[in-house]
PDB file of C-alpha atoms in Angstrom:
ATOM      1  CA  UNK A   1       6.945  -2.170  -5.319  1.00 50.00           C
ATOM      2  CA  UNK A   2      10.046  -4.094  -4.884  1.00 53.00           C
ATOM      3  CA  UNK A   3      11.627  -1.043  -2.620  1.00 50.00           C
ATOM      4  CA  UNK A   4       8.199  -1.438  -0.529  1.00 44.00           C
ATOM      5  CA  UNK A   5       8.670  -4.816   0.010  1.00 44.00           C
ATOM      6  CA  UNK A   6      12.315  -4.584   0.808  1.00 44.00           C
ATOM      7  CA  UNK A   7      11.765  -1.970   3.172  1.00 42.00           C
ATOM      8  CA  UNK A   8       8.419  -3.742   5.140  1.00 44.00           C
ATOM      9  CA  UNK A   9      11.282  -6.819   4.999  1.00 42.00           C
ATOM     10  CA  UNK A  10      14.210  -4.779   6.733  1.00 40.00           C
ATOM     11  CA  UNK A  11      11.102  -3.563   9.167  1.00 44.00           C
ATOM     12  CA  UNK A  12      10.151  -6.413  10.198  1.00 42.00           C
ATOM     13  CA  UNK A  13      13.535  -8.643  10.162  1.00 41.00           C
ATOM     14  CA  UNK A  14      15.045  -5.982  12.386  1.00 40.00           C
ATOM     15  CA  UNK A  15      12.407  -5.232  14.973  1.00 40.00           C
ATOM     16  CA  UNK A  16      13.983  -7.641  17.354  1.00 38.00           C
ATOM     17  CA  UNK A  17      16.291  -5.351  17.601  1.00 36.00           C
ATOM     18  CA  UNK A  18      14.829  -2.203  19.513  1.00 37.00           C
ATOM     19  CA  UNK A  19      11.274  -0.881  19.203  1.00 40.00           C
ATOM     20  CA  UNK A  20       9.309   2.079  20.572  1.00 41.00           C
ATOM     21  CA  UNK A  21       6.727   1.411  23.161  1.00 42.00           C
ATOM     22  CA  UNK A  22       3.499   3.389  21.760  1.00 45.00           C
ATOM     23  CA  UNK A  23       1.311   2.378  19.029  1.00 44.00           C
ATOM     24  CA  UNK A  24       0.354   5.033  16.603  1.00 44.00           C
ATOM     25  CA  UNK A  25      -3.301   5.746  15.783  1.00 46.00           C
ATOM     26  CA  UNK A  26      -3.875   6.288  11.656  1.00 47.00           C
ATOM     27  CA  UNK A  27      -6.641   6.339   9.463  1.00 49.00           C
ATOM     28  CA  UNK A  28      -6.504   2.719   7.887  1.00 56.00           C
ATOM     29  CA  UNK A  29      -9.282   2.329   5.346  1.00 70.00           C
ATOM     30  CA  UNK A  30      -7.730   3.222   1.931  1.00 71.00           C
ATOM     31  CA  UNK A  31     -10.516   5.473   0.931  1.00 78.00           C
ATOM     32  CA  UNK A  32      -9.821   8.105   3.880  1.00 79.00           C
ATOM     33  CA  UNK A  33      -5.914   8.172   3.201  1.00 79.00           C
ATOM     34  CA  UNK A  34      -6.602   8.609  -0.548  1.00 81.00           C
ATOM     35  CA  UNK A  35      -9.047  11.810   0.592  1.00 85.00           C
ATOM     36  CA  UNK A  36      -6.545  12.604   2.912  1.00 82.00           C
ATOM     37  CA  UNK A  37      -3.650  12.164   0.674  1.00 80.00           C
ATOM     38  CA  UNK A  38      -5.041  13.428  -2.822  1.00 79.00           C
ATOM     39  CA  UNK A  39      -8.120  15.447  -1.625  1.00 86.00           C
ATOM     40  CA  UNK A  40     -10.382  13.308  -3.657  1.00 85.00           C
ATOM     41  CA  UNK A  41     -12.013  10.164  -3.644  1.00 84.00           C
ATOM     42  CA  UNK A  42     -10.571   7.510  -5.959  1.00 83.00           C
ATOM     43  CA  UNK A  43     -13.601   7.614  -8.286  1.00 82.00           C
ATOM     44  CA  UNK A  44     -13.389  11.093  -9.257  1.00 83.00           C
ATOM     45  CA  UNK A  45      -9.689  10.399  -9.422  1.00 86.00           C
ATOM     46  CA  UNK A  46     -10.215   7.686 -11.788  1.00 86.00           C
ATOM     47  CA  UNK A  47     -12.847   8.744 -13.699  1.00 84.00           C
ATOM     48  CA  UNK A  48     -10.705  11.706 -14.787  1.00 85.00           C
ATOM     49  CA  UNK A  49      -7.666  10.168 -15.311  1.00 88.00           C
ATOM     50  CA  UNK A  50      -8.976   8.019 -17.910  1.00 92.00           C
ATOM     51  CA  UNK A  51     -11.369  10.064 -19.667  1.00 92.00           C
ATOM     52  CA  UNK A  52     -14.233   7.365 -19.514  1.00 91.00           C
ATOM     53  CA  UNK A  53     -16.669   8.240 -21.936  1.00 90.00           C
ATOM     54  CA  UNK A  54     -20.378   8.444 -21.122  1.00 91.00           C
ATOM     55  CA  UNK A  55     -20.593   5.155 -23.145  1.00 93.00           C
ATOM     56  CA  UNK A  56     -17.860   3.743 -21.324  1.00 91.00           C
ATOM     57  CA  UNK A  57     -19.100   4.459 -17.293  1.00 90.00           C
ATOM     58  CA  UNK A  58     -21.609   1.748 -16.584  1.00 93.00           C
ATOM     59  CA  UNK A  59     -19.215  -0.984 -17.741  1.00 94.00           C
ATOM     60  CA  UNK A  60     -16.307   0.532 -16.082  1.00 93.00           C
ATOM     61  CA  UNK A  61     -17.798   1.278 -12.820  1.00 91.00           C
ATOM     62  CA  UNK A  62     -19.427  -2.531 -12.592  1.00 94.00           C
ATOM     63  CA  UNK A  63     -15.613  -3.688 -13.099  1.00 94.00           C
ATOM     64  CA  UNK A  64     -13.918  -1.487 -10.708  1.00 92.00           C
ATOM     65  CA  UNK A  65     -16.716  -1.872  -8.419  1.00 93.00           C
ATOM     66  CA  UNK A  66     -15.767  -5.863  -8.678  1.00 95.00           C
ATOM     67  CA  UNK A  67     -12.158  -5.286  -8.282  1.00 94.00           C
ATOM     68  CA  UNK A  68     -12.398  -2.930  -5.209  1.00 90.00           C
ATOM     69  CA  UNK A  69     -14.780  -6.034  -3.656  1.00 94.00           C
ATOM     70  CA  UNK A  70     -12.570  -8.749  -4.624  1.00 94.00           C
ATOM     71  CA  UNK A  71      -9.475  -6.260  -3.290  1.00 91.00           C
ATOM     72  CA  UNK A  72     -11.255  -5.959   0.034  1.00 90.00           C
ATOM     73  CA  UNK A  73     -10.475  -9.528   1.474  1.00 91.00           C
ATOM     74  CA  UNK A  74      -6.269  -8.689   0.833  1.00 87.00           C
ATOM     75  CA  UNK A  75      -6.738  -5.163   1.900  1.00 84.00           C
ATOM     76  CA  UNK A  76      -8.263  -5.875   5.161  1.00 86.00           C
ATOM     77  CA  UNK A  77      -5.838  -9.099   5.452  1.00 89.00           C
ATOM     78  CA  UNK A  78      -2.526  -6.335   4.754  1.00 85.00           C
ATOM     79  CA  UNK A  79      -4.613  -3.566   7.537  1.00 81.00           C
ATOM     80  CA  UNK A  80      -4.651  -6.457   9.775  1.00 83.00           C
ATOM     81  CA  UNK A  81      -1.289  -7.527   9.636  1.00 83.00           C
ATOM     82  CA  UNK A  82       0.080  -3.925   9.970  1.00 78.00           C
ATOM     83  CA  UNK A  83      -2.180  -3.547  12.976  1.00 76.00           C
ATOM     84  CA  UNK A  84      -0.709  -6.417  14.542  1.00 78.00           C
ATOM     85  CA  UNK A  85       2.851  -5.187  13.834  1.00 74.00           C
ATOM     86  CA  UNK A  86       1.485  -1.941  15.231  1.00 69.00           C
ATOM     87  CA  UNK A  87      -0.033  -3.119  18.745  1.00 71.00           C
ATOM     88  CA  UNK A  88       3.024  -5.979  19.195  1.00 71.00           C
ATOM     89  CA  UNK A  89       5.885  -4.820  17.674  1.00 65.00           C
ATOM     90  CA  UNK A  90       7.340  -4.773  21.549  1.00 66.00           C
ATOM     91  CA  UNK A  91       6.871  -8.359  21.898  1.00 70.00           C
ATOM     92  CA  UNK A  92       7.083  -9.443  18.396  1.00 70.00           C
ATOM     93  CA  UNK A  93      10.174 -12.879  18.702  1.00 77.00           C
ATOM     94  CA  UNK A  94      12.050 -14.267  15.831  1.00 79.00           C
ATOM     95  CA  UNK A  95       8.860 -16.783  15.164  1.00 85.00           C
ATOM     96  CA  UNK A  96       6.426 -14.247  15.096  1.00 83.00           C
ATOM     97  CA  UNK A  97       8.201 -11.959  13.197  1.00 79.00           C
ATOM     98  CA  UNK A  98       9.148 -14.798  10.626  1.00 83.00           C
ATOM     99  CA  UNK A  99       5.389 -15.500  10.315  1.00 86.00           C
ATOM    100  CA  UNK A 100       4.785 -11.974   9.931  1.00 83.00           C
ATOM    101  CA  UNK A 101       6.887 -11.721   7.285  1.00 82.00           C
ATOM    102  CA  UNK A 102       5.888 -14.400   5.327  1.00 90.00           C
ATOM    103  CA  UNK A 103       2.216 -13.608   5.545  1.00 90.00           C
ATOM    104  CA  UNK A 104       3.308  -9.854   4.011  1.00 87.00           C
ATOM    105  CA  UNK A 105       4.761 -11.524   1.307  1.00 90.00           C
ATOM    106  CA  UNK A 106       1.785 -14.187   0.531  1.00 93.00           C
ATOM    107  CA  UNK A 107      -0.459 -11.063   1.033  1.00 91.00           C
ATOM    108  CA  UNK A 108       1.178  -9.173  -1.840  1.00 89.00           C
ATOM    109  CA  UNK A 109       1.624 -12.182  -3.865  1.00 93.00           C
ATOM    110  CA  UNK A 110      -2.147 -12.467  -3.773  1.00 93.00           C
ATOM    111  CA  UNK A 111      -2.629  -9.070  -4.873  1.00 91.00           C
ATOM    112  CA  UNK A 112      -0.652  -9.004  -7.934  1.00 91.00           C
ATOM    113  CA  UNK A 113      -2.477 -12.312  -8.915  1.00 93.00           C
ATOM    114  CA  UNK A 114      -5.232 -10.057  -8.717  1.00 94.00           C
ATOM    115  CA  UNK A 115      -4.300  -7.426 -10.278  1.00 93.00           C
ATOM    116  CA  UNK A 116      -2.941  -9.306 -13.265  1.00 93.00           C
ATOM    117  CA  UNK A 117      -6.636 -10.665 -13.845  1.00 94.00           C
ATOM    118  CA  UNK A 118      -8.607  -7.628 -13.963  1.00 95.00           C
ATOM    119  CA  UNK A 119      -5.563  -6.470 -16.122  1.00 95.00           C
ATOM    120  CA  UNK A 120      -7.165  -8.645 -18.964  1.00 95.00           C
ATOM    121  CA  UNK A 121     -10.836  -7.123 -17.851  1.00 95.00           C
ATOM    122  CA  UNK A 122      -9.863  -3.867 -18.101  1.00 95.00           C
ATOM    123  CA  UNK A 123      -7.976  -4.314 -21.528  1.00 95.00           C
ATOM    124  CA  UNK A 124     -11.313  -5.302 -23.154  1.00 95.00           C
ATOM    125  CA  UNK A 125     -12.935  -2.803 -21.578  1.00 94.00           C
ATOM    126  CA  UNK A 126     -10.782   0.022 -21.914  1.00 94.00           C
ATOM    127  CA  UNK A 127      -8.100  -0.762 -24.374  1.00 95.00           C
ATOM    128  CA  UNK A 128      -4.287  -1.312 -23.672  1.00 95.00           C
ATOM    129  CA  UNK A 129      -3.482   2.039 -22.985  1.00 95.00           C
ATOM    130  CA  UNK A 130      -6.180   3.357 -20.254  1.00 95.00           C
ATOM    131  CA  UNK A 131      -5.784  -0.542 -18.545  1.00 95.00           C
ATOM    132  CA  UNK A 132      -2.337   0.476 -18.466  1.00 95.00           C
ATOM    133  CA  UNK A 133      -2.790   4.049 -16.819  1.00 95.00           C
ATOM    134  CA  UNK A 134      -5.592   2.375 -14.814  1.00 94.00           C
ATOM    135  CA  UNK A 135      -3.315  -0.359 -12.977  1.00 92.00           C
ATOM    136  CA  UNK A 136      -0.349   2.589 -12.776  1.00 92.00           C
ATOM    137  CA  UNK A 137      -3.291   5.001 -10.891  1.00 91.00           C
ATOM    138  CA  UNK A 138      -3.900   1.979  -8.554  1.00 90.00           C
ATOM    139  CA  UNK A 139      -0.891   0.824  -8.028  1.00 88.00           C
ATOM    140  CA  UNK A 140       0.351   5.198  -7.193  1.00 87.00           C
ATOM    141  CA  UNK A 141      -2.862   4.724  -5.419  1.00 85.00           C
ATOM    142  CA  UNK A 142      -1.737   1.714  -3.114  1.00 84.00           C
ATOM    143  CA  UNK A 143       1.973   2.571  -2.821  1.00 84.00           C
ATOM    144  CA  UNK A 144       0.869   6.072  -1.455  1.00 81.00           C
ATOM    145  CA  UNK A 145      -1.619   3.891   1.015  1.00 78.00           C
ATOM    146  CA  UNK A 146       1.321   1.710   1.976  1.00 78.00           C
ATOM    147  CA  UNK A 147       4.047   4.915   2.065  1.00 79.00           C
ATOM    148  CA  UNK A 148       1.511   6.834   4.120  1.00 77.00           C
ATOM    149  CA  UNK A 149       0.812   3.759   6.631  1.00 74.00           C
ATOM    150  CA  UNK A 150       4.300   2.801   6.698  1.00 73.00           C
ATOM    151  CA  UNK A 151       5.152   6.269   7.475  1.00 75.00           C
ATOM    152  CA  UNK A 152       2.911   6.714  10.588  1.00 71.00           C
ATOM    153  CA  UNK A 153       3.964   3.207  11.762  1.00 68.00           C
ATOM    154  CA  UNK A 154       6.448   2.812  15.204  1.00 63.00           C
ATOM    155  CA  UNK A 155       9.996   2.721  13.733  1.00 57.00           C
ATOM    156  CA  UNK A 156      12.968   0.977  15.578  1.00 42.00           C
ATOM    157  CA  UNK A 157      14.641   3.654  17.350  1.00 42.00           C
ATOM    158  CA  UNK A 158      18.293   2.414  16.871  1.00 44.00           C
ATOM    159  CA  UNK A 159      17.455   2.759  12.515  1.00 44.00           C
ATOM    160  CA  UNK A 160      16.157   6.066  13.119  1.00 43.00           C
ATOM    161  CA  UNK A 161      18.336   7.481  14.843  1.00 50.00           C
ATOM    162  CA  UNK A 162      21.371   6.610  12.208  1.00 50.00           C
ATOM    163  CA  UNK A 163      19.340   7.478   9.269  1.00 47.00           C
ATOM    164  CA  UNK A 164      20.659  10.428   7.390  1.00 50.00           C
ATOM    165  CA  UNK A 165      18.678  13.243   5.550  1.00 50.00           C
ATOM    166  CA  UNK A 166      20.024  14.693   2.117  1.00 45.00           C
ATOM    167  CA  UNK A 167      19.320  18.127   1.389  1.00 45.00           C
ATOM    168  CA  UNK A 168      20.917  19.602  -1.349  1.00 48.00           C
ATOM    169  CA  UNK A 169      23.450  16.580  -1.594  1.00 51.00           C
ATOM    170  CA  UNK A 170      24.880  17.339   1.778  1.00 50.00           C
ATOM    171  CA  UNK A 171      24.098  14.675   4.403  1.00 52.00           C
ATOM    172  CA  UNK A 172      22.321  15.799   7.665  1.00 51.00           C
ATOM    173  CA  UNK A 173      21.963  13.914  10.416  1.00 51.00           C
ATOM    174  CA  UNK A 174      18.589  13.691  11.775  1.00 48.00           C
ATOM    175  CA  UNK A 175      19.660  13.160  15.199  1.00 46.00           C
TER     176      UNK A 175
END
């Protein structure tokens, strides 16, 4: 998460730098890039990852259902920022880009405040170990959302172009 965040922070504290021109059309609801990603939907995904017992699926799906509503609000805030960066990142200046950036950070903050409450839920519910697995399935779940967005996001040209790809422990220049 911390790599994430650095790299949204290097993003955005460097796109006064140089930016493409053309925003990029993506899928942006997290239930289409999971599909798209995993070729499931995150229920099924869940659901077999943890092994929920027949006993277990009412409970469980009336507290994920709860945290996927009360994880809409920051999603749709963290899509919206994104989008923003997306269709301005040409005439994003040092203020917008430092409220930008801030915003990001409050966004995420808010999530792992979340996250750490339905950690407690889920422990009843589930015990120590599935909670566990349950927050490391969401959390592979939103760092592929993020990876996948970030990934289809305008990148500043000049950071591109000097970025080097390792194969084999041999740098390559991409250029």
């Amino acid at each position: 998460m911390k790599n994430l965040f650095c790299l949204f922070f290097v993003m955005f504290a460097a796109m006064g730098l140089h930016a493409q021109t053309t925003p990029v059309v993506m899928p942006i609801e997290e239930e289409d890039i999971i599909n798209e990603i995993f070729g499931k939907n995150k229920d099924a995904l869940m659901q077999d990852y943890l092994r929920i017992s027949p006993v277990e699926v009412r409970a469980f799906r009336e507290a994920l259902l709860d945290y996927e509503t009360e994880k809409q609000p920051w999603q749709a805030e963290r899509m919206s920022l994104l989008r923003m960066y997306n269709e301005e990142f040409t005439s994003l200046d040092e203020r917008k880009l430092n409220s930008l950036t801030k915003q990001i950070m409050a966004n995420d903050l808010e999530y792992s405040h979340l996250q750490m409450r339905y950690f407690r839920r889920m422990n009843k519910l589930l015990g120590a170990t599935r909670a566990a697995k349950f927050f490391q399935l969401d959390s592979y779940f939103e760092q592929s959302t993020k990876s996948y967005i970030q990934n289809n996001l305008p990148f500043i040209k000049e950071l591109e172009a000097d970025r080097q790809i390792y194969f084999r422990d041999k740098p390559v220049s991409s250029r």
